[in-house]
């Protein structure tokens, strides 16, 4: 999962399943501006949602994992 932080700020990156249950918190810390990447392997194949929050702006992307 690649993401960019435009300026130093708090970053939260969470993974949810199709039912909306929180599966994993990947990032929950302050980051300096820049581009980042993190690897995540889900517990099983399926559809997940990746939610990133930077400066109180939230963006959600759909992820599909196939085994």
mmCIF file with all atom_site columns, C-alpha atoms in Angstrom:
data_model
loop_
_atom_site.group_PDB
_atom_site.id
_atom_site.type_symbol
_atom_site.label_atom_id
_atom_site.label_alt_id
_atom_site.label_comp_id
_atom_site.label_asym_id
_atom_site.label_entity_id
_atom_site.label_seq_id
_atom_site.pdbx_PDB_ins_code
_atom_site.Cartn_x
_atom_site.Cartn_y
_atom_site.Cartn_z
_atom_site.occupancy
_atom_site.B_iso_or_equiv
_atom_site.pdbx_formal_charge
_atom_site.auth_seq_id
_atom_site.auth_comp_id
_atom_site.auth_asym_id
_atom_site.auth_atom_id
_atom_site.pdbx_PDB_model_num
ATOM 1  C CA . UNK A 1 1  ? 0.000   0.000   0.000  1.00 0.00 ? 1  UNK A CA 1
ATOM 2  C CA . UNK A 1 2  ? 1.563   3.271   -1.088 1.00 0.00 ? 2  UNK A CA 1
ATOM 3  C CA . UNK A 1 3  ? 0.585   6.652   0.324  1.00 0.00 ? 3  UNK A CA 1
ATOM 4  C CA . UNK A 1 4  ? 1.882   10.206  0.415  1.00 0.00 ? 4  UNK A CA 1
ATOM 5  C CA . UNK A 1 5  ? 1.901   12.724  3.251  1.00 0.00 ? 5  UNK A CA 1
ATOM 6  C CA . UNK A 1 6  ? 1.943   16.324  1.926  1.00 0.00 ? 6  UNK A CA 1
ATOM 7  C CA . UNK A 1 7  ? 3.165   17.874  5.197  1.00 0.00 ? 7  UNK A CA 1
ATOM 8  C CA . UNK A 1 8  ? 4.146   16.676  8.658  1.00 0.00 ? 8  UNK A CA 1
ATOM 9  C CA . UNK A 1 9  ? 0.980   15.334  10.249 1.00 0.00 ? 9  UNK A CA 1
ATOM 10 C CA . UNK A 1 10 ? -0.700  12.490  12.068 1.00 0.00 ? 10 UNK A CA 1
ATOM 11 C CA . UNK A 1 11 ? -1.396  9.489   9.857  1.00 0.00 ? 11 UNK A CA 1
ATOM 12 C CA . UNK A 1 12 ? -3.815  6.634   10.492 1.00 0.00 ? 12 UNK A CA 1
ATOM 13 C CA . UNK A 1 13 ? -3.986  3.694   8.078  1.00 0.00 ? 13 UNK A CA 1
ATOM 14 C CA . UNK A 1 14 ? -6.587  1.020   8.845  1.00 0.00 ? 14 UNK A CA 1
ATOM 15 C CA . UNK A 1 15 ? -7.845  -2.137  7.149  1.00 0.00 ? 15 UNK A CA 1
ATOM 16 C CA . UNK A 1 16 ? -11.538 -3.118  7.348  1.00 0.00 ? 16 UNK A CA 1
ATOM 17 C CA . UNK A 1 17 ? -13.330 -6.209  6.083  1.00 0.00 ? 17 UNK A CA 1
ATOM 18 C CA . UNK A 1 18 ? -16.446 -6.182  3.896  1.00 0.00 ? 18 UNK A CA 1
ATOM 19 C CA . UNK A 1 19 ? -18.671 -6.057  7.015  1.00 0.00 ? 19 UNK A CA 1
ATOM 20 C CA . UNK A 1 20 ? -16.942 -2.882  8.211  1.00 0.00 ? 20 UNK A CA 1
ATOM 21 C CA . UNK A 1 21 ? -15.081 -4.544  11.074 1.00 0.00 ? 21 UNK A CA 1
ATOM 22 C CA . UNK A 1 22 ? -11.625 -3.179  11.830 1.00 0.00 ? 22 UNK A CA 1
ATOM 23 C CA . UNK A 1 23 ? -9.077  -5.878  10.946 1.00 0.00 ? 23 UNK A CA 1
ATOM 24 C CA . UNK A 1 24 ? -5.735  -4.150  11.488 1.00 0.00 ? 24 UNK A CA 1
ATOM 25 C CA . UNK A 1 25 ? -4.228  -0.732  12.237 1.00 0.00 ? 25 UNK A CA 1
ATOM 26 C CA . UNK A 1 26 ? -1.132  -0.476  10.050 1.00 0.00 ? 26 UNK A CA 1
ATOM 27 C CA . UNK A 1 27 ? -0.056  3.090   10.891 1.00 0.00 ? 27 UNK A CA 1
ATOM 28 C CA . UNK A 1 28 ? -1.003  5.398   13.765 1.00 0.00 ? 28 UNK A CA 1
ATOM 29 C CA . UNK A 1 29 ? 1.756   7.974   14.181 1.00 0.00 ? 29 UNK A CA 1
ATOM 30 C CA . UNK A 1 30 ? 3.073   11.356  13.101 1.00 0.00 ? 30 UNK A CA 1
ATOM 31 C CA . UNK A 1 31 ? 5.008   11.275  9.836  1.00 0.00 ? 31 UNK A CA 1
ATOM 32 C CA . UNK A 1 32 ? 7.117   13.905  8.072  1.00 0.00 ? 32 UNK A CA 1
ATOM 33 C CA . UNK A 1 33 ? 6.116   14.826  4.528  1.00 0.00 ? 33 UNK A CA 1
ATOM 34 C CA . UNK A 1 34 ? 7.039   12.248  1.904  1.00 0.00 ? 34 UNK A CA 1
ATOM 35 C CA . UNK A 1 35 ? 6.007   9.033   0.186  1.00 0.00 ? 35 UNK A CA 1
ATOM 36 C CA . UNK A 1 36 ? 5.603   5.789   2.099  1.00 0.00 ? 36 UNK A CA 1
ATOM 37 C CA . UNK A 1 37 ? 4.858   2.148   1.421  1.00 0.00 ? 37 UNK A CA 1
ATOM 38 C CA . UNK A 1 38 ? 3.695   -0.676  3.679  1.00 0.00 ? 38 UNK A CA 1
ATOM 39 C CA . UNK A 1 39 ? 3.053   -4.366  2.981  1.00 0.00 ? 39 UNK A CA 1
ATOM 40 C CA . UNK A 1 40 ? -0.059  -6.082  4.284  1.00 0.00 ? 40 UNK A CA 1
ATOM 41 C CA . UNK A 1 41 ? -1.115  -9.704  3.822  1.00 0.00 ? 41 UNK A CA 1
ATOM 42 C CA . UNK A 1 42 ? -4.725  -10.329 4.873  1.00 0.00 ? 42 UNK A CA 1
ATOM 43 C CA . UNK A 1 43 ? -5.720  -13.427 6.859  1.00 0.00 ? 43 UNK A CA 1
ATOM 44 C CA . UNK A 1 44 ? -7.687  -14.754 3.867  1.00 0.00 ? 44 UNK A CA 1
ATOM 45 C CA . UNK A 1 45 ? -8.669  -13.893 0.302  1.00 0.00 ? 45 UNK A CA 1
ATOM 46 C CA . UNK A 1 46 ? -11.521 -11.430 -0.090 1.00 0.00 ? 46 UNK A CA 1
ATOM 47 C CA . UNK A 1 47 ? -12.504 -7.802  -0.340 1.00 0.00 ? 47 UNK A CA 1
ATOM 48 C CA . UNK A 1 48 ? -11.114 -5.303  2.157  1.00 0.00 ? 48 UNK A CA 1
ATOM 49 C CA . UNK A 1 49 ? -11.102 -1.539  2.555  1.00 0.00 ? 49 UNK A CA 1
ATOM 50 C CA . UNK A 1 50 ? -8.019  0.540   3.262  1.00 0.00 ? 50 UNK A CA 1
ATOM 51 C CA . UNK A 1 51 ? -8.782  3.806   5.039  1.00 0.00 ? 51 UNK A CA 1
ATOM 52 C CA . UNK A 1 52 ? -6.149  6.517   5.412  1.00 0.00 ? 52 UNK A CA 1
ATOM 53 C CA . UNK A 1 53 ? -6.613  9.636   7.523  1.00 0.00 ? 53 UNK A CA 1
ATOM 54 C CA . UNK A 1 54 ? -4.208  12.582  7.183  1.00 0.00 ? 54 UNK A CA 1
ATOM 55 C CA . UNK A 1 55 ? -5.012  15.977  8.739  1.00 0.00 ? 55 UNK A CA 1
ATOM 56 C CA . UNK A 1 56 ? -8.628  14.902  9.386  1.00 0.00 ? 56 UNK A CA 1
ATOM 57 C CA . UNK A 1 57 ? -9.099  14.115  5.670  1.00 0.00 ? 57 UNK A CA 1
ATOM 58 C CA . UNK A 1 58 ? -10.228 10.516  5.193  1.00 0.00 ? 58 UNK A CA 1
ATOM 59 C CA . UNK A 1 59 ? -9.891  8.500   1.988  1.00 0.00 ? 59 UNK A CA 1
ATOM 60 C CA . UNK A 1 60 ? -11.047 4.903   1.537  1.00 0.00 ? 60 UNK A CA 1
ATOM 61 C CA . UNK A 1 61 ? -9.957  2.475   -1.202 1.00 0.00 ? 61 UNK A CA 1
ATOM 62 C CA . UNK A 1 62 ? -11.257 -1.004  -2.013 1.00 0.00 ? 62 UNK A CA 1
ATOM 63 C CA . UNK A 1 63 ? -8.699  -3.827  -2.027 1.00 0.00 ? 63 UNK A CA 1
ATOM 64 C CA . UNK A 1 64 ? -9.267  -7.291  -3.524 1.00 0.00 ? 64 UNK A CA 1
ATOM 65 C CA . UNK A 1 65 ? -6.976  -10.135 -2.450 1.00 0.00 ? 65 UNK A CA 1
ATOM 66 C CA . UNK A 1 66 ? -6.870  -13.412 -4.362 1.00 0.00 ? 66 UNK A CA 1
ATOM 67 C CA . UNK A 1 67 ? -4.907  -16.515 -3.353 1.00 0.00 ? 67 UNK A CA 1
#
